[in-house]
């Protein structure tokens, strides 16, 4: 079974009782032609969920059907939530680059939301949005290791940081995180409600 994560920000705002999902999943091909398709189409379709009305926040699983395949999705339906805009900037990183993982958990649920997984360098900025139930918190975890450049046998130490942030209706929280002596990361959370 393959597990694919949606890129941030994948969210619905102010949903009343129905949700329309449109999806298109392609397999990227190496060196696609300029005038040709960018990848092979795996699944495409749309579906409507009409039983979304709930009075309590929950994690839900649904199946989306396409022409040839189906796609199972897992999502959170959060009641009375605010938006946490998570902005991460790499202020200082090893010269070879940084293998960076940024994860979140929301509203007391144990499900991990991958916000970023990849290579980052100094100056790189990453932005994500996480919905959080009011009077709850968002939990962030950053893991980083120097990118293996293939030149040295010795690996530099790994670094990790984690913290939780209580919700508010409006406001900004700034932190500067040192994973090790080579790596400094700025974390900013901006809380916003819907207009």
Coordinates of C-alpha atoms in Angstrom, one line a residue:
X1 CA 0.0 0.0 0.0
X2 CA 1.4 3.4 -1.0
X3 CA 1.1 6.4 1.3
X4 CA 1.0 9.8 -0.3
X5 CA 0.9 13.1 1.5
X6 CA -0.8 16.1 0.1
X7 CA 1.3 19.2 -0.1
X8 CA 0.3 22.0 2.2
X9 CA -2.0 23.8 2.3
X10 CA -4.7 21.3 1.6
X11 CA -7.7 22.3 3.6
X12 CA -11.4 23.3 3.5
X13 CA -12.7 26.3 5.3
X14 CA -16.2 27.0 6.6
X15 CA -17.6 23.7 5.4
X16 CA -21.3 23.3 6.3
X17 CA -22.5 19.9 5.3
X18 CA -21.1 18.9 1.8
X19 CA -17.6 18.6 0.6
X20 CA -16.5 18.3 -3.1
X21 CA -13.1 16.6 -3.6
X22 CA -11.4 17.0 -6.9
X23 CA -8.3 14.9 -7.4
X24 CA -5.7 14.1 -10.1
X25 CA -2.7 11.9 -9.3
X26 CA 0.1 11.5 -11.8
X27 CA 3.4 9.6 -11.9
X28 CA 6.2 12.0 -12.7
X29 CA 8.3 10.9 -15.6
X30 CA 12.0 11.8 -16.1
X31 CA 12.7 14.4 -18.8
X32 CA 9.1 15.0 -20.0
X33 CA 8.7 16.5 -23.4
X34 CA 7.9 20.3 -23.4
X35 CA 4.7 19.8 -25.4
X36 CA 3.8 16.4 -23.9
X37 CA 2.2 15.3 -20.7
X38 CA 4.2 16.0 -17.5
X39 CA 3.5 12.5 -16.2
X40 CA 1.4 9.4 -16.6
X41 CA -2.1 9.8 -15.2
X42 CA -2.8 7.3 -12.4
X43 CA -6.2 8.4 -11.1
X44 CA -8.5 11.4 -11.7
X45 CA -12.0 12.1 -10.5
X46 CA -14.3 14.0 -8.2
X47 CA -16.7 13.0 -5.5
X48 CA -19.0 14.7 -3.0
X49 CA -19.4 13.8 0.6
X50 CA -22.8 14.9 1.8
X51 CA -22.6 13.4 5.3
X52 CA -20.0 15.8 6.8
X53 CA -22.3 17.4 9.4
X54 CA -20.9 16.6 12.8
X55 CA -21.0 18.3 16.2
X56 CA -17.6 16.9 17.4
X57 CA -14.1 17.0 15.8
X58 CA -13.0 13.7 14.4
X59 CA -10.5 11.9 12.1
X60 CA -12.3 10.4 9.1
X61 CA -11.4 7.9 6.4
X62 CA -13.1 8.0 3.0
X63 CA -12.6 6.4 -0.4
X64 CA -12.5 8.5 -3.6
X65 CA -13.3 6.6 -6.8
X66 CA -11.7 7.3 -10.1
X67 CA -12.0 5.8 -13.6
X68 CA -9.5 3.0 -13.0
X69 CA -8.6 3.0 -9.3
X70 CA -9.8 4.2 -6.0
X71 CA -7.9 6.4 -3.5
X72 CA -8.3 6.2 0.3
X73 CA -8.0 9.5 2.1
X74 CA -7.7 10.3 5.8
X75 CA -8.6 13.8 7.0
X76 CA -9.6 15.7 10.1
X77 CA -13.0 17.4 10.4
X78 CA -12.3 20.0 13.1
X79 CA -15.1 22.0 14.8
X80 CA -14.4 25.6 16.1
X81 CA -10.9 25.6 14.7
X82 CA -8.4 28.4 14.0
X83 CA -5.6 28.5 11.4
X84 CA -2.0 28.2 12.4
X85 CA 0.2 29.5 9.6
X86 CA 3.6 27.9 10.2
X87 CA 6.5 29.7 8.6
X88 CA 10.0 28.1 8.9
X89 CA 13.1 29.8 7.7
X90 CA 16.6 28.2 7.7
X91 CA 18.8 30.9 9.1
X92 CA 22.0 28.9 9.1
X93 CA 22.7 25.4 7.8
X94 CA 25.7 23.2 7.0
X95 CA 27.4 24.0 3.7
X96 CA 26.4 20.7 2.2
X97 CA 22.7 21.4 3.0
X98 CA 20.3 20.0 5.5
X99 CA 17.9 17.0 5.3
X100 CA 14.9 18.5 7.0
X101 CA 11.7 17.0 8.3
X102 CA 8.9 19.2 9.7
X103 CA 6.0 17.5 11.4
X104 CA 2.8 18.6 13.2
X105 CA 0.1 17.1 15.4
X106 CA -3.1 19.0 16.0
X107 CA -5.9 19.2 18.5
X108 CA -4.8 16.3 20.7
X109 CA -4.8 13.7 17.9
X110 CA -1.8 11.4 17.5
X111 CA -1.9 11.4 13.7
X112 CA 1.3 13.0 12.4
X113 CA 1.0 15.6 9.6
X114 CA 4.2 15.8 7.5
X115 CA 4.6 19.5 6.6
X116 CA 7.9 19.2 4.8
X117 CA 10.4 16.4 4.0
X118 CA 13.4 17.2 1.8
X119 CA 16.7 19.1 1.5
X120 CA 16.9 22.7 2.6
X121 CA 19.7 25.2 2.6
X122 CA 20.3 28.5 4.4
X123 CA 17.7 31.0 3.3
X124 CA 15.1 28.4 2.5
X125 CA 11.5 29.3 3.6
X126 CA 8.8 26.8 4.2
X127 CA 5.1 27.8 4.8
X128 CA 2.3 25.5 5.9
X129 CA -1.2 25.8 7.4
X130 CA -2.6 23.6 10.1
X131 CA -6.1 23.8 11.5
X132 CA -6.3 23.6 15.3
X133 CA -9.4 23.4 17.6
X134 CA -9.7 26.4 19.8
X135 CA -8.5 25.8 23.4
X136 CA -6.2 23.1 22.1
X137 CA -2.6 23.2 20.8
X138 CA -0.5 22.4 17.8
X139 CA 2.6 20.3 18.3
X140 CA 5.6 20.9 16.0
X141 CA 8.7 18.7 15.5
X142 CA 11.8 19.6 13.4
X143 CA 14.4 17.0 12.6
X144 CA 17.6 17.8 10.7
X145 CA 20.8 16.1 9.7
X146 CA 23.5 17.4 7.4
X147 CA 23.0 16.2 3.8
X148 CA 25.5 13.5 2.9
X149 CA 27.8 15.0 0.3
X150 CA 29.7 11.7 -0.3
X151 CA 33.0 13.3 0.6
X152 CA 33.4 12.6 4.2
X153 CA 33.0 9.4 6.2
X154 CA 32.2 11.2 9.4
X155 CA 28.5 12.2 9.9
X156 CA 27.7 15.4 11.8
X157 CA 25.4 15.0 14.8
X158 CA 21.6 14.9 14.3
X159 CA 19.5 17.6 15.7
X160 CA 15.8 17.7 16.7
X161 CA 13.5 20.2 18.3
X162 CA 9.9 20.0 19.4
X163 CA 7.4 22.2 21.2
X164 CA 3.6 22.8 21.5
X165 CA 1.8 26.0 21.0
X166 CA -1.6 26.9 22.6
X167 CA -4.2 28.4 20.3
X168 CA -5.4 32.0 20.3
X169 CA -7.7 33.9 18.0
X170 CA -5.1 36.3 16.6
X171 CA -1.4 36.6 17.4
X172 CA 2.1 35.7 16.4
X173 CA 4.7 33.4 18.2
X174 CA 8.3 33.6 17.1
X175 CA 11.1 31.2 18.2
X176 CA 14.7 30.7 17.0
X177 CA 15.8 27.1 17.2
X178 CA 19.4 25.8 17.3
X179 CA 19.5 22.2 16.2
X180 CA 23.3 22.2 16.6
X181 CA 26.2 24.6 16.2
X182 CA 25.8 24.6 12.4
X183 CA 22.0 24.9 12.2
X184 CA 19.7 27.8 13.2
X185 CA 16.0 27.8 12.3
X186 CA 13.4 30.5 12.7
X187 CA 9.8 29.2 13.5
X188 CA 6.9 31.6 13.4
X189 CA 3.3 30.7 14.0
X190 CA 0.6 33.2 13.0
X191 CA -2.9 32.5 14.4
X192 CA -5.9 33.6 12.4
X193 CA -9.6 33.0 12.5
X194 CA -11.9 33.1 9.5
X195 CA -13.3 36.4 8.5

